[in-house]
Coordinates of C-alpha atoms in Angstrom, one line a residue:
Chain A
X1 CA 230.8 40.4 205.2
X2 CA 231.7 40.9 201.6
X3 CA 229.1 39.4 199.2
X4 CA 231.2 38.3 196.0
X5 CA 228.1 37.9 193.8
X6 CA 226.9 41.6 193.2
X7 CA 228.5 43.8 191.0
X8 CA 232.0 45.4 192.5
X9 CA 232.5 48.7 193.9
X10 CA 233.7 51.4 191.8
X11 CA 237.7 51.2 191.6
X12 CA 239.2 53.8 193.9
X13 CA 242.2 54.4 191.6
X14 CA 244.8 52.6 189.6
X15 CA 248.6 52.2 189.4
X16 CA 250.4 52.5 186.1
X17 CA 251.0 49.1 184.8
X18 CA 254.6 48.0 186.5
X19 CA 257.5 47.1 184.1
X20 CA 258.6 43.7 184.6
X21 CA 261.9 43.4 186.4
X22 CA 262.8 39.7 185.9
X23 CA 262.7 39.5 190.0
X24 CA 260.8 36.4 191.1
X25 CA 258.4 36.7 194.3
X26 CA 257.4 33.6 195.7
X27 CA 255.1 32.0 198.3
X28 CA 254.7 29.1 200.6
X29 CA 253.5 25.4 199.1
X30 CA 251.2 25.2 201.7
X31 CA 249.5 28.6 200.9
X32 CA 246.8 29.3 198.4
X33 CA 246.3 32.5 196.4
X34 CA 242.9 32.9 196.0
X35 CA 240.5 35.5 194.1
X36 CA 236.9 35.8 192.8
X37 CA 235.7 37.8 190.0
X38 CA 232.5 38.5 188.8
X39 CA 231.1 37.3 185.5
X40 CA 233.2 40.3 183.6
X41 CA 236.3 39.3 185.1
X42 CA 236.2 42.3 187.6
X43 CA 237.9 41.4 191.1
X44 CA 235.4 41.0 194.0
X45 CA 237.9 39.4 196.4
X46 CA 241.3 38.6 197.1
X47 CA 242.7 36.8 200.1
X48 CA 245.7 37.9 202.1
X49 CA 248.1 35.7 200.3
X50 CA 246.9 37.5 196.8
X51 CA 247.5 40.8 198.2
X52 CA 251.1 40.0 200.0
X53 CA 252.5 38.0 196.8
X54 CA 251.1 40.5 194.0
X55 CA 252.2 43.7 196.5
X56 CA 248.6 45.3 196.0
X57 CA 246.4 46.6 198.7
X58 CA 243.0 45.3 199.0
X59 CA 241.6 48.8 197.6
X60 CA 243.9 48.4 194.7
X61 CA 242.4 45.4 193.4
X62 CA 238.6 45.3 194.3
X63 CA 236.7 46.5 191.3
X64 CA 239.8 46.0 189.1
X65 CA 239.9 43.6 186.0
X66 CA 241.8 40.6 186.9
X67 CA 244.1 40.9 184.0
X68 CA 245.7 43.8 186.2
X69 CA 248.3 41.2 187.3
X70 CA 248.9 39.7 183.6
X71 CA 252.5 39.2 182.8
X72 CA 253.2 40.9 179.4
X73 CA 255.2 37.4 178.3
X74 CA 252.2 35.4 179.1
X75 CA 250.6 34.3 175.6
X76 CA 246.9 35.8 174.9
X77 CA 246.2 32.1 173.6
X78 CA 246.1 30.7 177.3
X79 CA 243.4 33.4 178.3
X80 CA 241.4 32.7 175.5
X81 CA 241.4 29.1 176.5
X82 CA 240.8 29.9 179.9
X83 CA 237.8 32.1 179.2
X84 CA 236.6 29.6 176.4
X85 CA 236.6 26.7 179.0
X86 CA 234.9 28.6 181.6
X87 CA 232.6 29.7 179.1
X88 CA 231.6 26.0 178.7
X89 CA 231.1 25.6 182.4
X90 CA 234.4 23.5 182.8
X91 CA 237.2 24.1 185.1
X92 CA 240.7 24.9 183.8
X93 CA 244.2 24.1 185.3
X94 CA 247.2 26.4 184.0
X95 CA 250.6 27.4 184.6
X96 CA 250.7 31.1 184.8
X97 CA 253.0 33.8 185.3
X98 CA 251.6 37.0 187.2
X99 CA 253.0 40.6 187.5
X100 CA 253.6 42.0 190.8
X101 CA 253.0 45.5 191.5
X102 CA 256.7 46.2 191.8
X103 CA 257.5 44.5 188.4
X104 CA 258.5 41.0 189.9
X105 CA 256.8 37.9 188.9
X106 CA 255.3 34.8 190.2
X107 CA 254.4 31.6 188.5
X108 CA 251.4 29.7 189.7
X109 CA 249.3 26.6 188.9
X110 CA 246.1 27.9 188.6
X111 CA 242.9 26.3 189.1
X112 CA 239.9 28.6 187.7
X113 CA 236.2 27.2 187.9
X114 CA 232.8 28.9 187.5
X115 CA 231.0 30.1 190.7
X116 CA 227.4 29.3 190.5
X117 CA 224.6 30.7 192.5
X118 CA 221.8 29.0 194.5
X119 CA 219.7 28.7 191.1
X120 CA 222.7 27.0 189.4
X121 CA 223.3 30.2 187.3
X122 CA 226.9 31.2 186.8
X123 CA 227.5 34.4 189.3
X124 CA 231.4 34.6 188.8
X125 CA 234.6 32.9 188.7
X126 CA 237.3 31.5 191.5
X127 CA 240.7 30.9 191.0
X128 CA 242.9 29.3 193.6
X129 CA 246.7 29.3 192.7
X130 CA 249.3 26.8 194.2
X131 CA 253.2 27.0 194.1
X132 CA 254.1 25.4 190.9
X133 CA 257.1 23.1 191.1
X134 CA 260.3 24.7 189.0
X135 CA 260.3 21.6 186.7
X136 CA 256.6 22.0 185.6
X137 CA 257.3 25.6 184.7
X138 CA 260.5 24.6 182.7
X139 CA 258.1 22.3 180.7
X140 CA 255.4 24.8 179.9
X141 CA 257.8 27.9 179.1
X142 CA 259.1 26.6 175.7
X143 CA 255.4 26.2 174.3
X144 CA 254.6 29.6 175.7
X145 CA 257.8 31.2 174.0
X146 CA 256.5 29.7 170.5
X147 CA 252.9 31.0 171.4
X148 CA 254.1 34.6 172.5
X149 CA 256.5 34.5 169.1
X150 CA 253.7 34.0 167.2
X151 CA 251.4 36.7 168.6
X152 CA 254.3 39.1 167.9
X153 CA 254.3 38.4 164.4
X154 CA 250.9 39.9 164.3
X155 CA 250.0 43.7 164.5
X156 CA 246.8 43.4 166.4
X157 CA 245.6 41.8 169.7
X158 CA 242.7 40.1 167.9
X159 CA 244.9 38.5 164.9
X160 CA 247.7 37.5 167.5
X161 CA 245.4 35.7 169.8
X162 CA 243.7 33.9 166.8
X163 CA 247.1 32.9 165.3
X164 CA 248.5 31.7 168.7
X165 CA 245.3 29.9 169.5
X166 CA 245.6 28.0 166.0
X167 CA 249.2 27.3 166.8
X168 CA 248.5 25.9 170.5
X169 CA 245.7 23.4 168.8
X170 CA 248.3 22.4 166.3
X171 CA 251.0 21.8 169.0
X172 CA 248.4 19.7 170.8
X173 CA 247.3 17.9 167.5
X174 CA 250.6 16.8 166.7
X175 CA 251.1 15.2 170.2
X176 CA 247.7 13.9 169.8
X177 CA 246.2 15.2 173.0
X178 CA 243.9 17.7 174.1
X179 CA 244.8 20.4 176.4
X180 CA 243.5 18.6 179.3
X181 CA 245.5 15.7 178.9
X182 CA 248.5 17.9 178.4
X183 CA 248.3 20.0 181.3
X184 CA 247.9 16.8 183.5
X185 CA 250.7 14.9 182.1
X186 CA 252.7 17.7 183.6
X187 CA 250.9 18.0 186.8
X188 CA 250.8 14.2 187.4
X189 CA 254.5 14.1 186.7
X190 CA 256.0 17.1 188.0
X191 CA 253.9 18.0 191.0
X192 CA 254.1 16.1 194.2
Chain B
X1 CA 237.7 52.6 230.8
X2 CA 240.1 55.0 229.2
X3 CA 240.8 56.1 225.7
X4 CA 242.9 53.6 223.7
X5 CA 244.4 53.7 219.9
X6 CA 242.3 51.3 217.5
X7 CA 244.2 52.6 214.2
X8 CA 247.8 53.0 215.4
X9 CA 248.9 56.7 215.4
X10 CA 246.1 57.8 212.9
X11 CA 243.8 58.5 215.7
X12 CA 242.5 57.3 219.2
X13 CA 238.8 56.5 219.8
X14 CA 236.8 56.0 222.8
X15 CA 235.6 52.6 224.4
X16 CA 232.4 53.5 223.0
X17 CA 233.6 53.8 219.3
X18 CA 235.8 50.6 219.7
X19 CA 233.0 48.7 221.0
X20 CA 231.0 49.8 217.7
X21 CA 234.0 48.8 215.7
X22 CA 233.7 45.4 217.2
X23 CA 229.9 45.1 217.1
X24 CA 230.0 45.9 213.5
X25 CA 232.7 43.4 213.1
X26 CA 231.1 40.6 215.0
X27 CA 228.0 41.2 213.2
X28 CA 229.6 40.8 209.6
X29 CA 231.3 37.7 210.6
X30 CA 228.1 36.2 212.3
X31 CA 226.3 36.8 208.9
X32 CA 229.0 35.4 206.6
X33 CA 228.9 32.5 209.0
X34 CA 225.5 32.0 208.7
X35 CA 225.6 32.0 204.9
X36 CA 228.4 29.4 204.8
X37 CA 226.4 27.2 207.2
X38 CA 223.8 27.1 204.4
X39 CA 226.2 26.3 201.8
X40 CA 227.0 29.5 200.2
X41 CA 230.7 29.5 199.8
X42 CA 230.8 32.9 197.8
X43 CA 230.8 34.7 200.8
X44 CA 234.0 36.2 202.8
X45 CA 234.6 38.3 205.7
X46 CA 235.1 42.0 204.8
X47 CA 237.3 44.3 207.1
X48 CA 235.9 47.7 207.8
X49 CA 238.1 50.6 207.4
X50 CA 237.6 51.1 211.2
X51 CA 238.6 47.7 212.1
X52 CA 241.8 47.5 210.2
X53 CA 243.8 48.9 213.0
X54 CA 242.5 46.4 215.4
X55 CA 245.2 43.4 215.0
X56 CA 242.9 40.9 216.5
X57 CA 240.1 41.7 214.3
X58 CA 242.4 41.8 211.3
X59 CA 243.6 38.4 212.2
X60 CA 240.3 36.9 212.8
X61 CA 239.3 38.4 209.2
X62 CA 242.1 36.5 207.8
X63 CA 241.6 33.5 209.8
X64 CA 238.1 33.1 208.7
X65 CA 238.7 33.7 205.4
X66 CA 241.7 31.1 205.0
X67 CA 238.9 28.7 206.3
X68 CA 236.3 29.8 203.8
X69 CA 239.1 29.7 201.0
X70 CA 240.4 26.1 201.7
X71 CA 237.0 24.8 202.3
X72 CA 235.5 26.3 199.0
X73 CA 238.9 25.1 197.1
X74 CA 238.3 21.5 198.5
X75 CA 234.6 21.5 197.6
X76 CA 235.3 22.7 194.0
X77 CA 238.4 20.5 193.4
X78 CA 237.1 17.2 195.4
X79 CA 233.9 17.6 193.3
X80 CA 235.8 18.1 189.8
X81 CA 238.1 15.2 190.8
X82 CA 235.2 12.8 191.4
X83 CA 233.1 14.0 188.7
X84 CA 236.3 13.6 186.1
X85 CA 236.7 10.1 187.3
X86 CA 232.8 9.2 186.7
X87 CA 233.3 10.3 183.2
X88 CA 236.5 8.2 182.8
X89 CA 238.9 11.3 183.2
X90 CA 241.1 9.4 185.5
X91 CA 244.3 11.6 185.1
X92 CA 242.4 14.5 187.0
X93 CA 243.6 13.8 190.4
X94 CA 243.0 15.7 193.3
X95 CA 245.8 17.9 194.2
X96 CA 247.1 17.7 197.9
X97 CA 249.9 20.4 197.5
X98 CA 248.6 23.0 199.8
X99 CA 246.1 20.8 201.9
X100 CA 246.9 20.1 205.6
X101 CA 245.5 17.8 208.2
X102 CA 241.9 16.6 207.8
X103 CA 241.8 18.1 204.2
X104 CA 245.0 16.3 203.3
X105 CA 243.5 12.9 204.5
X106 CA 240.4 13.4 202.6
X107 CA 242.2 14.2 199.6
X108 CA 244.1 11.0 199.7
X109 CA 241.2 8.9 200.5
X110 CA 239.4 10.5 197.3
X111 CA 242.5 9.9 195.4
X112 CA 242.4 6.4 196.6
X113 CA 238.6 5.9 195.6
X114 CA 239.7 7.6 192.2
X115 CA 242.3 4.8 191.5
X116 CA 239.9 2.2 192.8
X117 CA 237.1 3.5 190.1
X118 CA 240.0 3.5 187.4
X119 CA 241.0 -0.2 188.3
X120 CA 237.7 -1.3 188.2
X121 CA 237.1 0.7 185.0
X122 CA 239.9 -1.1 183.5
X123 CA 238.6 -4.5 184.4
X124 CA 235.2 -3.5 182.9
X125 CA 236.9 -2.3 179.9
X126 CA 238.8 -5.6 179.8
X127 CA 235.6 -7.5 180.4
X128 CA 233.9 -5.7 177.7
X129 CA 236.9 -6.2 175.3
X130 CA 236.7 -10.0 176.1
X131 CA 232.9 -10.0 175.6
X132 CA 233.5 -8.5 172.1
X133 CA 236.2 -10.8 171.3
X134 CA 233.6 -13.7 172.2
X135 CA 231.0 -12.0 170.4
X136 CA 233.2 -11.8 167.4
X137 CA 234.1 -15.5 167.6
X138 CA 230.8 -16.5 168.1
X139 CA 229.5 -14.6 165.0
X140 CA 232.5 -16.1 163.2
X141 CA 231.5 -19.6 164.3
X142 CA 227.5 -18.6 163.6
X143 CA 228.4 -17.7 160.2
X144 CA 230.5 -20.7 159.9
X145 CA 227.7 -22.9 161.0
X146 CA 225.1 -21.1 158.8
X147 CA 227.4 -22.0 156.0
X148 CA 227.2 -25.8 156.9
X149 CA 223.5 -25.6 157.7
X150 CA 222.8 -24.0 154.2
X151 CA 224.9 -26.7 152.7
X152 CA 223.2 -29.5 154.7
X153 CA 219.9 -27.8 153.9
X154 CA 220.5 -27.9 150.4
X155 CA 221.5 -31.6 150.7
X156 CA 218.6 -32.4 152.8
X157 CA 216.6 -30.7 150.1
X158 CA 217.9 -33.0 147.4
X159 CA 217.5 -35.7 149.9
X160 CA 213.9 -34.9 150.5
X161 CA 213.2 -35.0 146.7
X162 CA 214.8 -38.4 146.4
X163 CA 212.9 -39.5 149.5
X164 CA 209.8 -38.1 147.8
X165 CA 210.4 -40.2 144.6
X166 CA 211.3 -43.2 146.8
X167 CA 207.9 -42.8 148.7
X168 CA 206.2 -42.7 145.5
X169 CA 207.9 -45.8 144.4
X170 CA 207.2 -47.4 147.7
X171 CA 203.8 -46.3 147.6
X172 CA 203.3 -48.0 144.3
X173 CA 204.9 -51.1 145.8
X174 CA 203.1 -51.0 148.4
X175 CA 200.1 -51.0 146.0
X176 CA 201.3 -53.7 144.3
X177 CA 202.0 -55.9 147.6
X178 CA 198.5 -54.9 148.7
X179 CA 197.1 -56.5 145.7
X180 CA 199.6 -59.3 146.0
X181 CA 198.5 -59.9 149.5
X182 CA 194.7 -59.5 148.6
X183 CA 195.8 -62.2 145.9
X184 CA 197.5 -64.3 148.3
X185 CA 194.7 -64.1 150.9
X186 CA 192.2 -65.3 147.9
X187 CA 194.6 -68.2 146.8
X188 CA 194.9 -69.6 150.5
X189 CA 191.2 -70.5 150.4
X190 CA 192.3 -72.3 147.1
X191 CA 195.4 -74.0 148.7
X192 CA 193.0 -74.9 152.0
X193 CA 190.5 -76.8 149.3
X194 CA 193.3 -78.3 147.4
X195 CA 194.8 -79.5 150.7
X196 CA 191.4 -81.0 151.5
X197 CA 191.0 -82.5 148.0
X198 CA 194.8 -84.2 148.6
X199 CA 193.5 -85.3 151.7
X200 CA 190.5 -86.8 150.3
X201 CA 192.2 -88.3 147.5
X202 CA 194.9 -90.1 150.0
X203 CA 191.7 -91.2 151.9
X204 CA 190.3 -92.8 149.0
X205 CA 193.8 -94.2 148.0
X206 CA 194.1 -95.8 151.1
X207 CA 190.5 -97.4 151.3
X208 CA 190.9 -98.4 147.8
X209 CA 193.9 -100.3 148.9
X210 CA 191.9 -102.0 151.7
X211 CA 189.2 -102.9 149.1
X212 CA 191.8 -104.3 146.9
X213 CA 193.3 -106.3 149.9
X214 CA 189.9 -107.6 150.9
X215 CA 188.9 -108.4 147.1
X216 CA 192.4 -110.4 147.2
X217 CA 191.5 -112.3 150.4
X218 CA 187.9 -113.0 149.4
X219 CA 188.7 -114.3 146.1
X220 CA 191.3 -116.6 147.7
X221 CA 188.7 -118.2 150.2
X222 CA 186.3 -118.4 147.2
X223 CA 188.9 -120.5 145.5
X224 CA 189.5 -122.6 148.5
X225 CA 185.6 -123.0 149.1
X226 CA 185.2 -123.9 145.5
X227 CA 187.6 -126.4 145.5
X228 CA 186.3 -127.9 148.7
X229 CA 182.6 -127.5 148.4
X230 CA 181.1 -125.5 145.4
X231 CA 177.6 -125.1 147.0
X232 CA 178.6 -123.1 150.2
X233 CA 177.4 -119.3 150.0
X234 CA 179.9 -116.4 150.5
X235 CA 180.0 -115.1 154.2
X236 CA 178.8 -111.5 154.5
X237 CA 181.1 -108.7 155.3
X238 CA 181.2 -105.2 156.8
X239 CA 183.6 -102.7 154.8
X240 CA 185.8 -100.9 156.9
X241 CA 185.6 -97.2 156.8
X242 CA 187.9 -94.0 157.5
X243 CA 185.9 -91.5 158.7
X244 CA 188.6 -90.1 161.0
X245 CA 190.3 -87.0 159.6
X246 CA 187.9 -86.8 156.9
X247 CA 187.6 -83.3 155.7
X248 CA 184.4 -81.6 156.9
X249 CA 183.6 -80.1 153.5
X250 CA 183.6 -83.5 151.9
X251 CA 181.1 -86.1 153.4
X252 CA 178.8 -85.6 150.4
X253 CA 181.3 -86.7 148.2
X254 CA 182.6 -89.4 150.4
X255 CA 179.0 -90.7 151.4
X256 CA 178.2 -90.5 147.8
X257 CA 181.0 -92.5 146.8
X258 CA 180.6 -94.8 149.8
X259 CA 177.3 -95.2 148.7
X260 CA 178.0 -96.0 145.1
X261 CA 180.6 -98.5 146.2
X262 CA 178.0 -100.3 148.6
X263 CA 175.8 -100.2 145.7
X264 CA 178.0 -101.7 143.3
X265 CA 179.2 -104.0 145.9
X266 CA 175.5 -105.4 146.4
X267 CA 174.4 -105.3 142.7

């Protein structure tokens, strides 16, 4: 039995970060990609769909930070929002482009939630990902492109994420909605 | 039993070694199921390296973890969908994309309940808006009425002042009236006496007329007797009296005058 709550085992070795190839990988609409991390974001569990789509063996992902599958074209502001939301004990839905071990990518509609122990304390985080509709991905891509362009204007990662987070807040304010309303407006329109 | 491969071409294990691999796998699977039955959805089956070459164990490992993954996801998301609906975030529905069978049916039911909550919330909101509108109208009416009441109160105050003056005047008039009544009451006694006097005078007048008539008759008789026989004495007569209807308060005067008349007549 794998207990996902205690500290993960030491990593058995890591690959060099793959270079994006632009080739898209996919999975079935009735499949769930599932992974769990501890409170530091270290992977403690990955299901078979995760391993198959990402192209990694279980040994390669257990104990690794979850951002090992982060695609370089994903804006950092989205992940800052993710961690801020989880830190507040809330769930978050987000369209995320992941990087597979071979440089391919796969878009997911991720649902991320805190995991609580018997005493109610947060013991880690859980993410399940669905196959998103192509229309939904097309709707978020322009926003992500803007955020990414903003981040690339700044030399440091810290300044970049602060700037793109401000831009995200401004864009949502212009639309007079919060992120939650924004993402659900896309989900409810584009997902079956 | 003979020897068989459990890790492909990597090596061969005895039946005892294979049995140990199975037992270890069954043990960890049993532990995982026990934890899940207690509501701990964080646990998952873990495939030991020795079991990775056994296709049946690997299949069972993934099958159990899929059960746990979909159960875990369903519990998290259904809970979140209803919690969101409970605080009015009705846009957060339960996604059914990857759910099959009973999970999908339950998700559809939950979304139906969520929509019902949304409709109820809409009706409640509408009712609340209606109540607020009614409250506004009521407030407006109350304010208008208050102004009218204030105006009426002012007028009533003025009327009350007038009434006070009128009451004061009335009180004076009542005093005057009371005095008048007292005076009238006093006068009625005098009127009564006047009436008695008038009645007495009337009675006296009537009797005087009778006396005059009698005197005339007696004079005529005396004349006739004188002409016939001057020596005959005059006949004694009883004077008529009128006592009926005589005022009770006047007998002394009447008796006195009656006696005076008798006396004077005899003398």
